[in-house]
Short mmCIF file of C-alpha atoms in Angstrom, two decimals:
data_model
loop_
_atom_site.label_atom_id
_atom_site.label_comp_id
_atom_site.label_asym_id
_atom_site.label_seq_id
_atom_site.Cartn_x
_atom_site.Cartn_y
_atom_site.Cartn_z
CA UNK A 95 160.68 92.93 117.56
CA UNK A 96 157.61 91.12 116.42
CA UNK A 97 155.51 92.34 119.34
CA UNK A 98 156.69 95.90 118.77
CA UNK A 99 155.68 95.76 115.07
CA UNK A 100 152.31 94.30 115.95
CA UNK A 101 151.72 97.08 118.45
CA UNK A 102 152.48 99.76 115.86
CA UNK A 103 150.15 98.07 113.37
CA UNK A 104 147.42 97.96 115.94
CA UNK A 105 147.91 101.67 116.65
CA UNK A 106 147.65 102.54 112.98
CA UNK A 107 144.70 100.32 112.32
CA UNK A 108 141.52 102.26 111.65
CA UNK A 109 138.59 100.84 113.52
CA UNK A 110 136.04 99.45 111.15
CA UNK A 111 132.84 101.40 111.02
CA UNK A 112 129.80 99.45 112.11
CA UNK A 113 127.92 97.89 109.24
CA UNK A 114 124.94 100.01 108.29
CA UNK A 115 121.74 98.09 108.53
CA UNK A 116 120.21 97.35 105.21
CA UNK A 117 117.11 99.31 104.35
CA UNK A 118 114.04 97.14 104.64
CA UNK A 119 113.03 95.69 101.30
CA UNK A 120 109.39 95.11 102.05
CA UNK A 121 108.33 98.71 101.47
CA UNK A 122 110.42 98.92 98.28
CA UNK A 123 108.85 95.77 96.91
CA UNK A 124 105.42 97.25 97.63
CA UNK A 125 106.04 100.78 96.38
CA UNK A 126 108.23 100.29 93.33
CA UNK A 127 105.49 98.64 91.21
CA UNK A 128 103.33 101.68 91.93
CA UNK A 129 105.91 104.21 90.75
CA UNK A 130 105.28 103.93 86.99
CA UNK A 131 101.45 103.99 87.33
CA UNK A 132 101.74 107.04 89.59
CA UNK A 133 103.92 108.86 87.01
CA UNK A 134 101.48 107.91 84.23
CA UNK A 135 98.58 109.24 86.33
CA UNK A 136 100.42 112.52 86.92
CA UNK A 137 101.17 112.86 83.22
CA UNK A 138 97.56 112.09 82.39
CA UNK A 139 96.30 114.71 84.85
CA UNK A 140 98.77 117.25 83.48
CA UNK A 141 97.76 116.62 79.84
CA UNK A 142 94.04 116.91 80.74
CA UNK A 143 94.44 120.04 82.84
CA UNK A 144 96.53 121.78 80.14
CA UNK A 145 94.08 120.84 77.40
CA UNK A 146 96.68 119.15 75.26
CA UNK A 147 93.97 116.79 73.99
CA UNK A 148 90.23 117.18 73.63
CA UNK A 149 88.22 115.87 76.61
CA UNK A 150 86.34 113.54 74.23
CA UNK A 151 89.65 111.86 73.49
CA UNK A 152 91.41 112.14 76.85
CA UNK A 153 89.03 112.80 79.74
CA UNK A 154 90.42 113.92 83.05
CA UNK A 155 91.08 111.28 85.72
CA UNK A 156 88.34 112.68 87.92
CA UNK A 157 85.83 112.30 85.05
CA UNK A 158 86.84 108.65 84.67
CA UNK A 159 86.48 108.12 88.40
CA UNK A 160 83.03 109.69 88.38
CA UNK A 161 81.94 107.43 85.50
CA UNK A 162 83.35 104.39 87.31
CA UNK A 163 81.39 105.22 90.48
CA UNK A 164 78.20 105.79 88.47
CA UNK A 165 78.54 102.53 86.53
CA UNK A 166 79.31 100.69 89.71
CA UNK A 167 76.32 102.21 91.48
CA UNK A 168 73.77 101.47 88.72
CA UNK A 169 75.05 97.90 88.28
CA UNK A 170 76.30 98.21 84.70
CA UNK A 171 79.85 97.17 85.59
CA UNK A 172 78.68 94.22 87.68
CA UNK A 173 76.29 92.96 84.98
CA UNK A 174 78.76 93.26 82.12
CA UNK A 175 81.65 91.87 84.16
CA UNK A 176 79.57 88.84 85.21
CA UNK A 177 78.91 88.06 81.54
CA UNK A 178 82.59 88.46 80.62
CA UNK A 179 83.75 86.44 83.64
CA UNK A 180 81.41 83.58 82.66
CA UNK A 181 82.82 83.58 79.15
CA UNK A 182 86.41 83.71 80.19
CA UNK A 183 85.88 81.02 82.80
CA UNK A 184 84.44 78.52 80.32
CA UNK A 185 86.91 79.41 77.60
CA UNK A 186 89.86 79.21 79.97
CA UNK A 187 88.85 75.83 81.38
CA UNK A 188 88.30 74.39 77.92
CA UNK A 189 91.54 75.76 76.48
CA UNK A 190 93.59 74.78 79.55
CA UNK A 191 92.24 71.20 79.62
CA UNK A 192 92.89 70.68 75.88
CA UNK A 193 96.24 72.46 76.09
CA UNK A 194 97.50 70.37 79.02
CA UNK A 195 96.42 67.12 77.40
CA UNK A 196 98.01 68.05 74.06
CA UNK A 197 101.16 69.42 75.63
CA UNK A 198 101.67 66.27 77.74
CA UNK A 199 101.15 64.06 74.67
CA UNK A 200 103.68 66.11 72.68
CA UNK A 201 106.15 66.05 75.55
CA UNK A 202 106.12 62.34 76.40
CA UNK A 203 105.58 60.81 72.94
CA UNK A 204 107.92 61.26 70.00
CA UNK A 205 105.31 59.68 67.71
CA UNK A 206 102.61 62.18 68.69
CA UNK A 207 105.09 65.04 68.25
CA UNK A 208 106.10 63.84 64.78
CA UNK A 209 102.43 63.69 63.67
CA UNK A 210 100.97 66.79 65.37
CA UNK A 211 103.77 69.30 65.85
CA UNK A 212 103.93 70.60 62.22
CA UNK A 213 100.12 70.95 62.04
CA UNK A 214 99.91 72.66 65.40
CA UNK A 215 102.70 75.08 64.56
CA UNK A 216 100.83 76.08 61.40
CA UNK A 217 97.60 76.58 63.36
CA UNK A 218 99.36 78.52 66.08
CA UNK A 219 100.58 81.01 63.50
CA UNK A 220 96.97 82.08 62.86
CA UNK A 221 95.96 84.62 65.51
CA UNK A 222 92.73 84.12 67.40
CA UNK A 223 91.08 87.08 65.67
CA UNK A 224 91.70 85.38 62.33
CA UNK A 225 89.33 82.59 63.31
CA UNK A 226 86.42 84.91 64.06
CA UNK A 227 85.04 85.32 60.48
CA UNK A 228 84.78 81.58 59.79
CA UNK A 229 83.48 80.77 63.25
CA UNK A 230 80.79 83.46 62.87
CA UNK A 231 79.65 81.70 59.72
CA UNK A 232 79.45 78.39 61.59
CA UNK A 233 78.17 79.43 65.04
CA UNK A 234 76.88 82.97 64.51
CA UNK A 235 77.59 85.40 67.31
CA UNK A 236 76.32 83.05 70.04
CA UNK A 237 78.27 82.20 73.16
CA UNK A 238 79.93 79.22 71.46
CA UNK A 239 81.91 81.61 69.25
CA UNK A 240 83.26 83.58 72.18
CA UNK A 241 84.20 80.52 74.23
CA UNK A 242 86.03 78.90 71.32
CA UNK A 243 88.01 82.04 70.57
CA UNK A 244 89.06 82.36 74.20
CA UNK A 245 89.87 78.66 74.38
CA UNK A 246 92.08 78.88 71.32
CA UNK A 247 93.96 81.83 72.82
CA UNK A 248 94.56 79.85 76.04
CA UNK A 249 95.40 76.61 74.22
CA UNK A 250 98.47 77.84 72.39
CA UNK A 251 100.79 78.99 75.22
CA UNK A 252 99.81 76.07 77.48
CA UNK A 253 100.63 73.52 74.79
CA UNK A 254 103.98 75.16 74.01
CA UNK A 255 105.09 75.56 77.66
CA UNK A 256 103.85 72.15 78.77
CA UNK A 257 105.51 70.27 75.91
CA UNK A 258 108.77 72.20 76.28
CA UNK A 259 108.78 71.78 80.06
CA UNK A 260 108.48 68.00 79.73
CA UNK A 261 111.16 67.83 77.03
CA UNK A 262 113.52 69.88 79.22
CA UNK A 263 113.41 67.32 82.07
CA UNK A 264 116.93 65.99 82.62
CA UNK A 265 117.35 62.63 80.92
CA UNK A 266 118.99 61.24 84.07
CA UNK A 267 115.67 61.49 85.90
CA UNK A 268 113.82 59.64 83.18
CA UNK A 269 116.51 57.00 82.95
CA UNK A 270 116.31 56.48 86.70
CA UNK A 271 112.55 55.98 86.40
CA UNK A 272 113.11 53.39 83.69
CA UNK A 273 115.76 51.56 85.75
CA UNK A 274 113.35 51.44 88.66
CA UNK A 275 110.71 50.08 86.27
CA UNK A 276 108.13 52.61 87.37
CA UNK A 277 104.73 52.32 85.78
CA UNK A 278 103.85 55.04 83.26
CA UNK A 279 101.32 56.69 85.61
CA UNK A 280 103.76 56.51 88.56
CA UNK A 281 106.51 57.92 86.38
CA UNK A 282 104.29 60.79 85.36
CA UNK A 283 103.17 61.61 88.92
CA UNK A 284 106.53 61.17 90.56
CA UNK A 285 108.91 62.52 87.96
CA UNK A 286 107.35 64.29 84.97
CA UNK A 287 104.69 66.38 86.73
CA UNK A 288 106.91 67.79 89.51
CA UNK A 289 109.81 68.54 87.13
CA UNK A 290 107.62 70.38 84.63
CA UNK A 291 105.41 72.22 87.15
CA UNK A 292 107.16 75.59 86.68
CA UNK A 293 106.86 75.76 82.85
CA UNK A 294 103.29 74.45 82.98
CA UNK A 295 102.19 77.25 85.30
CA UNK A 296 104.07 79.78 83.21
CA UNK A 297 101.98 78.63 80.28
CA UNK A 298 98.77 78.75 82.30
CA UNK A 299 99.45 82.32 83.49
CA UNK A 300 100.38 83.38 79.98
CA UNK A 301 97.25 81.70 78.67
CA UNK A 302 95.18 83.70 81.15
CA UNK A 303 96.61 86.91 79.78
CA UNK A 304 95.85 85.83 76.23
CA UNK A 305 92.32 84.90 77.32
CA UNK A 306 91.60 88.47 78.43
CA UNK A 307 92.89 89.82 75.15
CA UNK A 308 90.72 87.41 73.13
CA UNK A 309 87.75 88.21 75.36
CA UNK A 310 87.88 91.95 74.69
CA UNK A 311 88.48 91.44 70.96
CA UNK A 312 85.58 89.08 70.47
CA UNK A 313 83.21 91.15 72.64
CA UNK A 314 84.11 94.23 70.63
CA UNK A 315 83.41 92.51 67.32
CA UNK A 316 80.55 90.08 68.07
CA UNK A 317 78.70 90.74 71.33
CA UNK A 318 75.82 92.74 72.73
CA UNK A 319 76.95 92.62 76.35
CA UNK A 320 80.12 92.29 78.36
CA UNK A 321 83.01 94.59 79.26
CA UNK A 322 84.31 94.67 75.67
CA UNK A 323 80.89 95.65 74.36
CA UNK A 324 80.67 98.39 77.01
CA UNK A 325 83.98 99.74 75.71
CA UNK A 326 82.71 99.73 72.12
CA UNK A 327 79.53 101.48 73.21
CA UNK A 328 81.60 104.19 74.88
CA UNK A 329 83.65 104.67 71.73
CA UNK A 330 80.55 104.99 69.57
CA UNK A 331 79.12 107.60 71.92
CA UNK A 332 82.46 109.48 72.08
CA UNK A 333 82.57 108.71 75.81
CA UNK A 334 86.20 107.75 76.22
CA UNK A 335 85.73 107.63 79.98
CA UNK A 336 83.64 104.48 79.52
CA UNK A 337 86.44 102.92 77.45
CA UNK A 338 89.00 103.70 80.12
CA UNK A 339 86.74 102.34 82.85
CA UNK A 340 86.48 99.09 80.89
CA UNK A 341 90.26 98.94 80.53
CA UNK A 342 90.69 99.46 84.27
CA UNK A 343 88.18 96.75 85.15
CA UNK A 344 89.82 94.24 82.80
CA UNK A 345 93.28 95.14 84.05
CA UNK A 346 92.35 94.75 87.71
CA UNK A 347 90.58 91.44 87.09
CA UNK A 348 93.48 90.05 85.09
CA UNK A 349 95.98 91.14 87.75
CA UNK A 350 93.92 89.56 90.55
CA UNK A 351 93.54 86.26 88.71
CA UNK A 352 97.23 86.18 87.83
CA UNK A 353 98.15 86.72 91.51
CA UNK A 354 95.78 83.87 92.45
CA UNK A 355 97.47 81.54 89.99
CA UNK A 356 100.88 82.60 91.28
CA UNK A 357 99.81 81.80 94.83
CA UNK A 358 98.59 78.38 93.75
CA UNK A 359 101.89 77.74 91.94
CA UNK A 360 103.92 78.73 95.03
CA UNK A 361 101.82 76.52 97.25
CA UNK A 362 102.31 73.56 94.96
CA UNK A 363 106.05 74.22 94.73
CA UNK A 364 106.29 74.02 98.53
CA UNK A 365 104.49 70.67 98.58
CA UNK A 366 105.92 68.99 95.47
CA UNK A 367 109.66 68.38 95.02
CA UNK A 368 111.03 70.01 91.90
CA UNK A 369 113.55 67.28 90.87
CA UNK A 370 115.51 70.14 89.35
#
């Protein structure tokens, strides 16, 4: 009886269809980020071709491309970008060094946090642009002003992410280090640094984005060269294509540097245990 029932069930069973292979994800990962820019470019071209806005306000994409090629050919982009890159490099290094040192101190020491945290929170509430008037009075519009403004913009997110990353380390790891009587430097290298690596790099990458924002702002307000100044010059001459070219250059540079930092972070994560 049992074998007869099994035979009927086998006869009624519907053969399972072969599993469909999953579509490759590599092309989707490469193309999906380009979808929104492509739609924006199409909308831009449509608006320009239909004359919805004056060409002085919204030039056609081909006009922007022509200006980009011209500025690239005569060296204007290279010269201004070199000045901006030098400023952002110095400001970023200064802000990152101070931010990491301050964030580590706030994260590992309750005493330092009690003394500095209220003051830093109050200073963080003042945007970078708010410091420009008083710094102009002290330093003029020299390079020191620009570097300090960029450094302040980088300093804030790195301090916050570094301190929070250290404070979020599981207490069991720190207690284990104490039980093993690790020296402070060994405890930092073996436990604190690997466990807080992710938040620290998040702060560094965020600080880089803030650095580009501060760079453009300060070059627009107090500079005679640089990508930000080139954008201001274009606005004064009613050449919006120059402004858009500057935006594109800054966007591409910021994206490339962010990808570079991400690659460094991933390389470190492969070599350093997370202790998570």
